[in-house]
Amino acid sequence: MAKLSNVLRIGIIILGFMVGYAMLTAILFYFESQDPNATIKDYGDAIWFAMVTLTTVGYGDLTPVTQEGRIFGSIFLLASLGFYGVMIGQISSIMNTIRENNKLGMNGTNFTNHVVMVGWSDFGKAVIDQLIAAGRQVAVVTKEKDNIDIIREFYPNKNVFTLFSDYSNVEMLTKLNVEECSIIFVNLDDDTEKLVYILNLKKQFSDLKYVVTLDNANLKTTFQSAGVTYAVSKHEIASRLLASYIFEPDVAEYSEEILSYPQTDEHYDIKQYKVLKDNPYNGQFYDKVFYDIKKEFNVVLIGIVKIEDGKRTLMKNPEETVKISEEDYLIMIINKNSVKKLKRFFNVDEGYL
């Protein structure tokens, strides 16, 4: 609608100038036709004079000779300058509007299977850093216009899309292509605000997955009852890691490394891969896959996720007789160097699909 109104405005301006020029041309011809020495002898000459004046060419082959004609000729000159001034101003205004709308995300994004983050903060930036390192795209909505410049300074448009909008305007989330996202991370200031926002959001997007971080771990059950897929307590995780550093620092250091995305080929990480129908491990027993995947890819298989009737069951270090099936997820410790080989072998990207 904004583009249409801009085009309409320019069209009205051009039409107004054309009507004005036609009137001036007719008046000029009227006065010049009264003088036998006039070079503007017919209406065609008057139109030609108007065109060369408007385009600032000014050949000089046709000039008004009457006093009145010169007055209107001067008006032609001033009108030409005014026309170009107005047109340049309008075009500049439209270009600025287009750039601003693009910057604020008003044109939307075509991201798919991406992560939508509601709210921007330093913690949110740390999360995005990990997601981008893992090759994921993120769409961020923020109600602070200053945050847009900050986000665009940190991340290229191909990785992160930004939208300026009030959080209460749920319909604006369609510009984030929220229907095609993998999960929504609600990154607001306090737990109450997050809960209210999610309840309102689920009225329109009930089938999507949601994840939140909690300041109060006691609210975890409340959020899960509200339909949140994953409710994570930052203090709970931090306290466990800190306690581990106190009495088993090597374990804590190892845990911290495998929780983050590997930065070098030698760094390890925990990843999950979906078993597709054509996966060579489909239908095989856990123990065979365990030894084979270690031998072929230097990867340690540590668990399986089985999905039955929409319910996910995590099996940590399962029995040898557990059979791997299509749609299962294999959880493994893997370094960055092995990721490329395993991706080709599994024919699927890492993560939840």
mmCIF file with all atom_site columns, C-alpha atoms in Angstrom, residues 14 64 99 125 139 165 168 185 198 211 230 249 286 303:
data_model
loop_
_atom_site.group_PDB
_atom_site.id
_atom_site.type_symbol
_atom_site.label_atom_id
_atom_site.label_alt_id
_atom_site.label_comp_id
_atom_site.label_asym_id
_atom_site.label_entity_id
_atom_site.label_seq_id
_atom_site.pdbx_PDB_ins_code
_atom_site.Cartn_x
_atom_site.Cartn_y
_atom_site.Cartn_z
_atom_site.occupancy
_atom_site.B_iso_or_equiv
_atom_site.pdbx_formal_charge
_atom_site.auth_seq_id
_atom_site.auth_comp_id
_atom_site.auth_asym_id
_atom_site.auth_atom_id
_atom_site.pdbx_PDB_model_num
ATOM 1  C CA . ILE A 1 14  ? 3.439  14.803  -12.965 1.00 0.00 ? 14  ILE A CA 1
ATOM 2  C CA . PRO A 1 64  ? 9.204  34.663  -27.317 1.00 0.00 ? 64  PRO A CA 1
ATOM 3  C CA . ARG A 1 99  ? 15.508 1.896   2.674   1.00 0.00 ? 99  ARG A CA 1
ATOM 4  C CA . LYS A 1 125 ? 23.087 -11.988 21.281  1.00 0.00 ? 125 LYS A CA 1
ATOM 5  C CA . ALA A 1 139 ? 14.638 -13.542 12.757  1.00 0.00 ? 139 ALA A CA 1
ATOM 6  C CA . SER A 1 165 ? 7.447  -3.756  16.019  1.00 0.00 ? 165 SER A CA 1
ATOM 7  C CA . SER A 1 168 ? 1.627  -6.682  21.333  1.00 0.00 ? 168 SER A CA 1
ATOM 8  C CA . PHE A 1 185 ? 12.477 -18.050 21.562  1.00 0.00 ? 185 PHE A CA 1
ATOM 9  C CA . ILE A 1 198 ? 3.127  -16.808 25.042  1.00 0.00 ? 198 ILE A CA 1
ATOM 10 C CA . VAL A 1 211 ? 11.349 -21.998 24.274  1.00 0.00 ? 211 VAL A CA 1
ATOM 11 C CA . TYR A 1 230 ? 11.217 -26.065 26.508  1.00 0.00 ? 230 TYR A CA 1
ATOM 12 C CA . PRO A 1 249 ? 36.772 -28.960 37.221  1.00 0.00 ? 249 PRO A CA 1
ATOM 13 C CA . TYR A 1 286 ? 22.708 -49.808 18.824  1.00 0.00 ? 286 TYR A CA 1
ATOM 14 C CA . GLY A 1 303 ? 21.990 -41.688 23.053  1.00 0.00 ? 303 GLY A CA 1
#
